[in-house]
Coordinates of C-alpha atoms in Angstrom, one line a residue:
X65 CA 115.4 94.2 113.9
X66 CA 111.6 93.3 114.6
X67 CA 110.8 90.6 112.1
X68 CA 107.1 90.0 110.6
X69 CA 104.9 88.7 108.3
X70 CA 103.2 90.3 105.5
X71 CA 100.0 88.1 103.7
X72 CA 97.2 88.0 100.8
X73 CA 94.2 86.8 103.6
X74 CA 92.3 85.1 100.9
X75 CA 89.2 82.9 100.8
X76 CA 91.2 80.1 99.7
X77 CA 94.8 80.0 101.7
X78 CA 95.6 79.3 105.5
X79 CA 92.1 81.0 107.8
X80 CA 94.7 84.8 109.4
X81 CA 93.7 83.4 112.7
X82 CA 95.6 79.9 112.5
X83 CA 98.4 81.4 110.3
X84 CA 97.9 85.0 113.3
X85 CA 98.8 81.7 116.1
X86 CA 100.9 80.4 114.5
X87 CA 102.8 83.1 113.4
X88 CA 103.2 84.0 117.5
X89 CA 104.1 80.7 118.2
X90 CA 107.0 80.9 116.1
X91 CA 108.4 84.6 117.5
X92 CA 107.4 86.4 114.7
X93 CA 106.7 90.1 116.0
X94 CA 104.0 91.4 113.7
X95 CA 101.6 90.5 110.7
X96 CA 100.1 92.9 108.3
X97 CA 97.2 91.9 105.8
X98 CA 97.0 93.2 102.1
X99 CA 93.8 94.8 100.8
X100 CA 91.8 95.1 97.5
X101 CA 88.1 95.6 97.7
X102 CA 88.3 94.4 94.3
X103 CA 89.4 93.6 90.7
X104 CA 88.5 95.6 87.7
X105 CA 88.2 93.0 84.9
X106 CA 89.1 95.5 82.5
X107 CA 93.1 94.6 83.4
X108 CA 94.1 98.4 82.3
X109 CA 96.5 98.9 85.1
X110 CA 99.1 96.9 84.2
X111 CA 100.2 94.4 87.0
X112 CA 103.6 96.2 88.9
X113 CA 105.4 93.3 89.7
X114 CA 105.4 92.9 85.5
X115 CA 103.0 89.5 83.8
X116 CA 99.4 88.0 84.5
X117 CA 97.6 89.0 88.0
X118 CA 98.5 86.8 90.6
X119 CA 94.6 85.6 91.6
X120 CA 94.9 86.3 95.2
X121 CA 94.0 89.3 94.2
X122 CA 90.7 89.2 93.3
X123 CA 90.4 86.6 96.4
X124 CA 91.1 88.5 100.0
X125 CA 89.0 89.3 102.2
X126 CA 88.5 92.5 104.3
X127 CA 91.5 94.1 105.9
X128 CA 89.9 94.2 109.4
X129 CA 87.9 91.2 109.7
X130 CA 90.7 89.4 108.7
X131 CA 93.3 91.6 111.8
X132 CA 89.9 91.0 114.0
X133 CA 90.3 86.8 113.9
X134 CA 93.8 87.4 114.4
X135 CA 93.4 90.0 117.2
X136 CA 91.4 87.6 118.2
X137 CA 93.6 83.8 117.8
X138 CA 97.1 85.8 119.6
X139 CA 98.4 88.2 122.9
X140 CA 101.6 89.4 122.0
X141 CA 101.3 89.4 118.2
X142 CA 100.9 93.5 116.3
X143 CA 98.1 92.7 113.8
X144 CA 97.7 95.7 111.0
X145 CA 97.5 96.7 106.9
X146 CA 100.1 96.5 104.9
X147 CA 98.5 98.4 103.1
X148 CA 95.0 98.8 103.5
X149 CA 94.0 101.9 100.4
X150 CA 92.1 104.3 101.9
X151 CA 91.5 106.6 98.6
X152 CA 88.9 104.2 98.5
X153 CA 87.6 104.4 102.0
X154 CA 84.8 106.0 103.4
X155 CA 87.0 107.7 106.0
X156 CA 85.0 108.6 108.6
X157 CA 83.3 104.2 109.1
X158 CA 87.3 103.8 108.0
X159 CA 88.5 105.7 111.5
X160 CA 85.8 103.1 113.3
X161 CA 87.4 100.1 112.2
X162 CA 91.0 101.1 112.5
X163 CA 89.6 102.1 116.9
X164 CA 87.8 99.6 117.0
X165 CA 90.6 96.4 115.8
X166 CA 92.8 98.8 118.2
X167 CA 90.7 98.1 121.1
X168 CA 90.1 95.0 120.6
X169 CA 93.3 93.6 120.5
X170 CA 94.8 95.7 124.0
X171 CA 96.6 97.7 121.2
X172 CA 98.8 96.2 119.0
X173 CA 97.4 96.8 115.2
X174 CA 99.5 98.3 113.0
X175 CA 98.8 101.2 110.6
X176 CA 99.4 100.2 107.4
X177 CA 98.4 102.3 104.4
X178 CA 98.5 103.5 100.4
X179 CA 97.1 105.0 97.8
X180 CA 96.9 102.1 95.5
X181 CA 98.0 101.3 91.5
X182 CA 95.1 99.9 89.6
X183 CA 93.8 103.1 88.4
X184 CA 90.3 101.4 87.4
X185 CA 89.1 100.1 91.1
X186 CA 89.7 103.5 93.3
X187 CA 87.7 104.5 89.9
X188 CA 84.3 102.1 90.9
X189 CA 85.3 103.5 94.2
X190 CA 84.2 107.5 93.3
X191 CA 88.6 108.3 93.5
X192 CA 89.8 110.6 90.5
X193 CA 93.2 108.3 90.9
X194 CA 95.2 112.1 89.7
X195 CA 94.6 113.3 93.1
X196 CA 94.5 110.1 95.2
X197 CA 97.5 111.0 97.1
X198 CA 96.3 114.9 98.2
X199 CA 93.0 112.8 98.9
X200 CA 94.3 109.8 101.4
X201 CA 96.5 112.7 102.4
X202 CA 93.5 114.4 104.8
X203 CA 92.0 111.1 105.4
X204 CA 94.6 110.4 107.4
X205 CA 94.6 114.0 108.4
X206 CA 90.8 113.7 109.3
X207 CA 90.9 110.2 110.4
X208 CA 93.7 111.6 112.9
X209 CA 91.3 114.4 114.6
X210 CA 88.7 111.4 115.2
X211 CA 91.0 109.4 117.2
X212 CA 92.0 112.4 119.1
X213 CA 89.0 114.7 119.5
X214 CA 85.6 114.3 121.3
X215 CA 84.6 116.4 118.9
X216 CA 86.5 116.1 115.6
X217 CA 85.9 118.1 112.7
X218 CA 87.6 118.7 109.8
X219 CA 87.6 120.7 106.5
X220 CA 89.6 119.6 103.6
X221 CA 89.3 119.8 99.5
X222 CA 87.7 116.1 99.5
X223 CA 86.6 115.2 103.2
X224 CA 84.7 117.5 104.4
X225 CA 82.5 117.0 108.3
X226 CA 80.7 119.3 111.0
X227 CA 81.9 118.3 114.7
X228 CA 80.7 114.6 115.8
X229 CA 81.1 112.4 117.8
X230 CA 83.2 108.9 117.4
X231 CA 84.5 106.2 119.4
X232 CA 85.3 103.8 120.7
X233 CA 89.2 106.0 120.4
X234 CA 92.4 103.5 119.9
X235 CA 94.7 102.6 122.7
X236 CA 97.8 104.0 121.1
X237 CA 98.2 107.2 121.1
X238 CA 99.4 108.4 118.5
X239 CA 97.9 104.6 117.1
X240 CA 101.4 104.2 114.9
X241 CA 100.3 105.2 110.6
X242 CA 103.1 103.3 108.7
X243 CA 103.0 105.6 105.0
X244 CA 103.4 103.5 102.1
X245 CA 105.0 103.7 98.5
X246 CA 108.4 104.1 97.6
X247 CA 107.5 107.4 94.6
X248 CA 110.2 110.1 94.4
X249 CA 107.2 111.9 97.8
X250 CA 106.7 109.3 99.3
X251 CA 108.8 110.5 101.5
X252 CA 106.7 113.9 101.6
X253 CA 104.3 112.0 102.5
X254 CA 106.3 110.6 105.6
X255 CA 106.6 113.1 107.2
X256 CA 104.0 114.9 106.5
X257 CA 101.2 112.4 107.8
X258 CA 103.5 108.7 109.3
X259 CA 105.1 107.6 111.6
X260 CA 106.9 105.1 110.2
X261 CA 108.0 104.4 106.6
X262 CA 106.6 101.0 104.8
X263 CA 108.6 100.6 102.3
X264 CA 109.1 97.6 99.9
X265 CA 111.2 96.4 96.7
X266 CA 114.8 96.6 98.1
X267 CA 116.8 94.9 96.0
X268 CA 120.7 93.8 97.1
X269 CA 120.7 95.8 94.1
X270 CA 119.5 99.4 94.9
X271 CA 119.3 98.8 98.6
X272 CA 122.5 101.6 98.7
X273 CA 120.5 103.4 96.5
X274 CA 117.6 102.9 99.1
X275 CA 120.4 103.2 102.2
X276 CA 120.8 107.0 100.7
X277 CA 117.0 108.0 100.1
X278 CA 116.5 106.3 104.6
X279 CA 120.4 108.7 105.6
X280 CA 118.1 111.6 103.8
X281 CA 114.0 111.2 106.2
X282 CA 116.1 110.9 108.8
X283 CA 117.9 114.4 108.7
X284 CA 114.4 116.2 107.4
X285 CA 112.6 113.9 110.3
X286 CA 115.7 116.0 113.2
X287 CA 115.3 119.9 110.9
X288 CA 111.6 118.7 111.2
X289 CA 111.7 117.8 114.9
X290 CA 110.8 115.1 115.1
X291 CA 112.8 111.6 116.6
X292 CA 114.0 109.3 114.8
X293 CA 111.1 107.9 112.1
X294 CA 110.9 103.4 112.1
X295 CA 111.5 101.9 108.6
X296 CA 109.8 98.3 107.4
X297 CA 110.5 96.7 104.6
X298 CA 108.0 94.9 102.7
X299 CA 108.5 91.6 100.8
X300 CA 112.4 91.5 102.4
X301 CA 114.1 89.0 101.2
X302 CA 114.8 86.2 103.5
X303 CA 119.0 85.8 101.3
X304 CA 121.8 85.0 104.4
X305 CA 123.4 88.1 104.8
X306 CA 120.4 90.6 103.7
X307 CA 119.1 91.3 107.4
X308 CA 121.9 92.7 108.5
X309 CA 122.4 94.6 105.5
X310 CA 118.6 96.0 106.0
X311 CA 119.8 96.5 109.3
X312 CA 123.1 98.6 108.2
X313 CA 121.2 101.3 105.8
X314 CA 118.3 102.0 108.3
X315 CA 114.7 99.2 108.0
X316 CA 114.3 98.8 111.6
X317 CA 111.1 96.0 110.5
X318 CA 111.7 93.0 108.0
X319 CA 107.9 91.7 106.4
X320 CA 108.4 88.7 105.0
X321 CA 106.0 87.8 102.4
X322 CA 103.9 84.9 102.5
X323 CA 102.3 82.1 100.1
X324 CA 99.3 83.0 98.6
X325 CA 98.3 79.2 99.8
X326 CA 96.8 76.4 102.5
X327 CA 98.5 76.3 105.6
X328 CA 100.5 72.8 105.5
X329 CA 102.1 75.4 102.6
X330 CA 102.4 78.3 104.2
X331 CA 103.3 76.4 107.4
X332 CA 106.8 74.9 106.1
X333 CA 107.3 78.3 104.4
X334 CA 106.6 79.8 108.5
X335 CA 109.3 77.1 110.2
X336 CA 112.3 77.8 107.2
X337 CA 111.2 81.9 108.0
X338 CA 111.6 81.4 111.5
X339 CA 114.6 79.2 111.5
X340 CA 116.1 81.2 108.6
X341 CA 115.3 85.0 111.1
X342 CA 117.5 82.3 114.4
X343 CA 120.0 81.6 112.3
X344 CA 121.0 85.2 111.4
X345 CA 119.9 86.3 115.1
X346 CA 122.2 83.8 116.1
X347 CA 125.4 84.2 113.3

């Protein structure tokens, strides 16, 4: 099992570089930053967690800026997005940002991607929420062309460009794309254009159901001639015994969500998590 962290990098919280250094010092494998470019004040889209939308959603740094700061402060820690809302981003620019961070970090970037839940947010970027999954697929496919081809081109319904040059290329080949989501068709997207599944909302109550989904995903991957698909879990529980249960369900990376708080509170939580992980490894 790999143990990582996920965090909303806010302007009032712990700095991304300081957090990354502290996480690496405590032995964590990875750090993924969440993204929202903005939050529309209309608040028509309900918060998936229920109740009022937490403050952190409107206060995040750009994730690629946060990743660059984190990469500069570390040597081993994998850094990435959890998730990048690619339906709100130009694919040519985003491909450049991903490749730049991967190269500057020495090949330590994990590209978690998603379509998002806030329909007004994506509409402000010119994306029709009704077709966001198709938009995401085309943008990922187009970015893969840019990362791997000297003269990249892509012609789709939502992304269309003639041959172009774009450097640098990522260090990693393939660069790992972790597809986020828990909807009924997320496995289709993982198989279609993902290198891993970034799952969430896996609770003790639905863990058995998730294990069945994970097993079916691996069977589909085998039928498609692919190897095993790594599964990471966003906001994993650190409760005693859960790591073992996650592993039995097919999860290979637990990402613990840190509070959107200042240095002292985040550091205390890092210490608690590091101790709990050590307990789990030694039990």
